[in-house]
Every structure is written in structure tokens, then in C-alpha cells.
Coordinates of C-alpha atoms in Angstrom, one line a residue:
M1 CA -74.3 -38.2 11.3
S2 CA -74.4 -41.1 13.7
F3 CA -75.8 -41.2 17.1
F4 CA -72.5 -41.8 18.9
S5 CA -70.2 -39.4 17.0
V6 CA -71.9 -36.2 18.5
N7 CA -71.0 -34.8 21.9
W8 CA -74.6 -34.6 23.0
M9 CA -75.5 -33.1 26.3
V10 CA -79.0 -34.5 26.4
S11 CA -81.4 -33.2 29.1
I12 CA -84.1 -35.6 30.2
E13 CA -86.6 -32.6 29.8
K14 CA -86.4 -33.2 26.0
Y15 CA -88.3 -36.6 26.3
H16 CA -92.0 -36.4 27.1
G17 CA -94.2 -39.2 28.4
M18 CA -91.2 -41.4 29.2
R19 CA -91.7 -44.8 30.8
W20 CA -89.8 -48.0 31.0
V21 CA -90.8 -51.2 29.4
S22 CA -88.5 -53.7 31.2
S23 CA -85.6 -53.4 33.6
S24 CA -82.9 -55.3 35.3
S25 CA -81.7 -54.6 38.9
E26 CA -79.0 -55.6 41.3
T27 CA -78.8 -56.0 45.0
L28 CA -76.1 -53.7 46.6
E29 CA -73.6 -55.7 48.7
F30 CA -71.8 -54.3 51.8
D31 CA -68.6 -55.3 53.5
G32 CA -69.0 -56.8 56.9
A33 CA -71.6 -58.9 58.6
I34 CA -73.8 -56.0 60.0
S35 CA -76.2 -54.3 57.7
P36 CA -77.7 -50.8 58.3
E37 CA -81.0 -52.3 59.3
L38 CA -79.2 -54.5 62.0
Y39 CA -77.3 -51.5 63.4
L40 CA -80.7 -49.7 63.5
N41 CA -82.2 -52.6 65.5
F42 CA -79.2 -52.5 67.9
A43 CA -79.9 -48.8 68.5
K44 CA -83.6 -49.5 69.2
R45 CA -82.6 -52.3 71.6
D46 CA -80.1 -50.2 73.4
F47 CA -82.5 -47.3 73.9
S48 CA -85.3 -49.7 75.2
E49 CA -82.9 -50.9 78.0
S50 CA -83.2 -47.6 79.7
D51 CA -79.9 -48.0 81.5
G52 CA -79.1 -44.3 81.7
L53 CA -76.1 -42.9 79.8
R54 CA -74.8 -46.3 78.7
S55 CA -78.0 -47.1 76.8
L56 CA -78.2 -43.6 75.3
A57 CA -74.5 -43.7 74.2
N58 CA -74.8 -47.1 72.6
A59 CA -78.1 -46.2 70.9
I60 CA -76.8 -43.0 69.3
S61 CA -73.6 -44.8 68.2
N62 CA -75.5 -47.5 66.5
A63 CA -78.0 -45.2 64.9
K64 CA -75.0 -43.2 63.5
R65 CA -73.5 -46.5 62.2
S66 CA -76.8 -47.3 60.5
L67 CA -77.2 -43.9 58.9
H68 CA -73.5 -43.7 57.7
L69 CA -73.5 -47.2 56.3
Q70 CA -76.7 -46.8 54.4
S71 CA -75.6 -43.4 53.0
E72 CA -72.2 -44.9 52.0
L73 CA -73.7 -47.9 50.2
L74 CA -76.1 -45.7 48.2
S75 CA -73.7 -42.8 47.4
D76 CA -71.0 -45.2 46.3
A77 CA -73.4 -47.1 44.0
L78 CA -74.7 -43.8 42.6
G79 CA -71.1 -42.8 41.7
I80 CA -69.9 -40.3 44.2
K81 CA -66.3 -41.8 44.0
S82 CA -66.1 -40.7 40.4
I83 CA -66.1 -37.0 41.5
T84 CA -64.2 -37.5 44.9
P85 CA -61.9 -40.5 44.1
R86 CA -59.3 -39.9 46.8
G87 CA -59.6 -39.6 50.6
Q88 CA -62.5 -40.1 53.0
I89 CA -65.9 -38.6 51.8
S90 CA -67.6 -36.7 54.5
F91 CA -71.1 -37.6 55.6
P92 CA -72.6 -34.1 54.6
K93 CA -71.1 -34.5 51.1
R94 CA -72.7 -38.0 50.7
I95 CA -76.1 -36.7 51.9
G96 CA -75.8 -33.8 49.6
F97 CA -75.1 -36.1 46.7
L98 CA -78.0 -38.4 47.5
R99 CA -80.2 -35.3 47.6
D100 CA -79.0 -34.3 44.2
C101 CA -79.7 -37.8 42.9
G102 CA -83.3 -37.8 44.3
V103 CA -82.7 -40.4 47.0
V104 CA -83.2 -38.1 50.1
G105 CA -86.4 -36.2 50.2
G106 CA -86.7 -32.7 51.6
T107 CA -88.6 -33.8 54.7
I108 CA -86.0 -36.4 55.8
L109 CA -83.1 -34.1 54.8
N110 CA -84.5 -31.2 56.9
K111 CA -84.9 -33.4 59.9
L112 CA -81.4 -34.9 59.5
N113 CA -79.9 -31.4 59.2
S114 CA -81.8 -30.0 62.3
I115 CA -80.7 -32.9 64.5
R116 CA -77.2 -33.7 63.1
N117 CA -75.3 -30.9 65.0
T118 CA -76.9 -32.2 68.3
V119 CA -75.7 -35.7 67.9
E120 CA -72.5 -35.5 65.9
H121 CA -70.1 -34.9 68.8
D122 CA -68.5 -38.2 69.8
Y123 CA -68.1 -37.4 73.5
I124 CA -71.5 -35.8 74.4
V125 CA -74.5 -37.9 74.9
P126 CA -77.8 -36.1 74.1
D127 CA -80.9 -36.6 76.3
A128 CA -83.4 -39.3 75.6
I129 CA -85.8 -37.2 73.6
V130 CA -83.0 -36.2 71.1
V131 CA -81.8 -39.8 70.9
Q132 CA -85.3 -41.0 70.2
D133 CA -85.8 -38.4 67.6
F134 CA -82.6 -39.3 65.9
I135 CA -83.4 -43.0 65.8
D136 CA -86.8 -42.1 64.3
V137 CA -85.2 -40.0 61.5
V138 CA -82.6 -42.7 60.7
E139 CA -85.4 -45.3 60.5
L140 CA -87.3 -43.0 58.0
F141 CA -84.1 -42.7 55.9
V142 CA -83.3 -46.4 56.0
A143 CA -86.9 -47.4 55.1
A144 CA -87.2 -44.8 52.3
S145 CA -83.9 -46.0 50.7
E146 CA -84.0 -49.7 51.4
R147 CA -85.7 -50.6 48.1
L148 CA -82.8 -49.0 46.3
I149 CA -80.4 -51.2 48.2
R150 CA -82.3 -54.4 47.5
S151 CA -83.1 -53.6 43.9
F152 CA -80.7 -51.1 42.3
P153 CA -81.9 -50.2 38.7
S154 CA -78.9 -51.1 36.5
M155 CA -80.7 -51.3 33.2
A156 CA -84.0 -50.1 31.7
D157 CA -85.6 -50.4 28.3
I158 CA -87.5 -47.2 27.8
K159 CA -90.2 -45.6 25.6
Y160 CA -91.6 -42.1 25.3
E161 CA -94.4 -40.3 23.4
Y162 CA -92.1 -37.9 21.8
C163 CA -88.8 -36.0 22.0
L164 CA -87.7 -32.6 20.9
D165 CA -86.2 -32.3 17.4
D166 CA -82.6 -31.9 18.6
A167 CA -82.7 -34.9 20.9
P168 CA -81.3 -38.3 19.7
A169 CA -83.4 -41.4 20.0
V170 CA -82.8 -43.3 23.2
D171 CA -84.2 -46.8 23.9
V172 CA -81.9 -48.3 26.7
L173 CA -80.5 -46.8 29.9
L174 CA -77.5 -48.5 31.5
F175 CA -76.5 -47.5 35.1
P176 CA -73.9 -50.0 36.5
P177 CA -73.7 -49.5 40.3
G178 CA -70.5 -47.9 41.5
E179 CA -69.3 -46.9 38.0
G180 CA -70.3 -43.3 38.1
Q181 CA -71.7 -43.2 34.7
I182 CA -75.1 -43.5 33.1
Y183 CA -75.3 -44.6 29.5
L184 CA -78.0 -43.5 27.0
C185 CA -78.1 -46.1 24.3
S186 CA -79.9 -46.3 20.9
H187 CA -80.6 -48.9 18.3
Q188 CA -77.7 -48.9 15.9
T189 CA -78.3 -49.4 12.1
D190 CA -74.8 -48.9 10.8
K191 CA -73.5 -52.2 9.4
A192 CA -70.0 -51.8 10.6
V193 CA -71.0 -50.9 14.1
R194 CA -73.4 -53.9 14.4
E195 CA -70.7 -56.1 13.0
E196 CA -68.6 -55.3 16.2
L197 CA -71.3 -57.0 18.3
R198 CA -70.1 -60.3 17.1
S199 CA -66.9 -60.0 19.1
M200 CA -68.1 -57.9 22.1
E201 CA -70.3 -58.4 25.1
V202 CA -73.7 -56.7 24.5
D203 CA -73.4 -54.2 27.4
E204 CA -69.9 -53.2 26.5
W205 CA -70.9 -52.7 22.9
Q206 CA -73.9 -50.6 24.1
K207 CA -71.6 -48.6 26.3
K208 CA -69.2 -47.9 23.5
Y209 CA -72.0 -46.5 21.3
S210 CA -73.8 -44.4 23.8
I211 CA -74.1 -41.0 25.3
K212 CA -72.3 -40.9 28.6
F213 CA -72.9 -38.7 31.6
T214 CA -71.0 -38.6 34.9
P215 CA -71.8 -36.7 38.2
K216 CA -69.7 -33.8 36.7
N217 CA -72.5 -33.3 34.1
Q218 CA -75.7 -31.6 35.4
E219 CA -77.7 -33.9 33.0
Y220 CA -76.6 -36.9 35.0
Y221 CA -78.8 -36.0 37.9
G222 CA -82.0 -35.6 35.8
W223 CA -81.6 -39.0 34.3
V224 CA -80.7 -40.7 37.7
K225 CA -83.7 -39.0 39.5
W226 CA -86.0 -40.3 36.8
L227 CA -84.6 -43.8 36.9
I228 CA -84.9 -44.0 40.7
K229 CA -88.4 -42.6 40.8
A230 CA -89.7 -44.8 38.0
H231 CA -88.1 -47.9 39.7
I232 CA -89.3 -47.2 43.2

């Protein structure tokens, strides 16, 4: 039976000693001229001006913009729209999705959750200590995830020491940003299948004959976590 004809639900735990041999990455692009880092710099500058409520209000607004834009860029690239395709996606949902994908660590997530309720109201300006704490947490989040923005792992050639008997051979992972699918590809030996490569782009051919997971599959998160951790 061929690799691609079975509806595999392959957990990454079935592969031991896995590493990648080579990889390709992409830079995530954002709409507009202002990046999350620039919004964060604005927030720091606003706070340093020490002009009472005006400085604090501007600082908290720009820190929120930095946090929201960074979380939007990352969650969109990791495929959140494939499970929530319509309407606006809330910030808590994006952060939860990033946590499930292994982008947001427990320490940063706990700090964000503890301070978010204090700063989320649009018409209440927190005191200077809270604003400084919020800027610090946003800076931690942006710094921790910036590598993923600049170098998103869209492909990896992998090897492993061994896999369990019921697991198919996998030698390439494809993870196009924004598509909401991760593809587990294997070397194909079937003559008819290989003949198709003459008339197809390599990546489309690999996608066709692969195991595919989306965020609706629990297996998706295990593979994505490994890919991000191995890359960063």
C-alpha cells in the first residue's frame, strides 16, 4: 500500500532522534509601514517623556499595537485563519493559538494574562508602574518571537534514528506560511507517481503525495512545535 493512499494520523512522538538536515525559510511581511518593533519603540519613547497622562496613554496604546500586530502576524502565518476563517479573531484566541503552537512560553503567557485585564480598557489609563510592566512584557514577547518573523521555517529536510513500526517514512516537512497546513512528505518510488513530476512544480507534487494536517488535527501542533523549536 502506498504512502499517500492511507489516511494516516501520525503523531510526532512516533519518530525518535529527529533532526533536520537542511531547511528553507521566509520572512513574514506585514501591511503598513510600522512594524511591531517600531510601535514598541514609540511606546518606550512616549513613556520616557514623563508628560503625565498623555505620555502614559500614548505609551500603552503603542505597546498594545506592537503586541497585537506581532501576535496577528505570527498566528496568521501559523494558520489560525484555517480554523476561524470569518470575522475578526480576538487577541485572546490568537495568543491561545500561539501557545498551542509553541510560540508563547509559559512565563510570558502568565505575565500577559496577569496584566492584560488592567490595560485592556480603552478609556482608563493605568499608573506608570503598570504601563512600564506592560511595555516590558510586550518587549519580552516581541524579542522571543522576532526570529520567527524574520525566518519562518517553511521547509525542512529531516532525519531520525528510528520510527515506530506503524509510522510511515517521512523525509521532508513543508509548512507554507498562512496556508494552515503542514505536509509530511516521503520519497516516492512508484513509477507513475514520479512521472507526474515532469509536469508539476516540485512543491505541489510533494503536497499532493503527502500526509496533511491542519490546526483541526491535534497532530498538527506537535509537528509545528518541533519545527519551531528546531529552527529557533
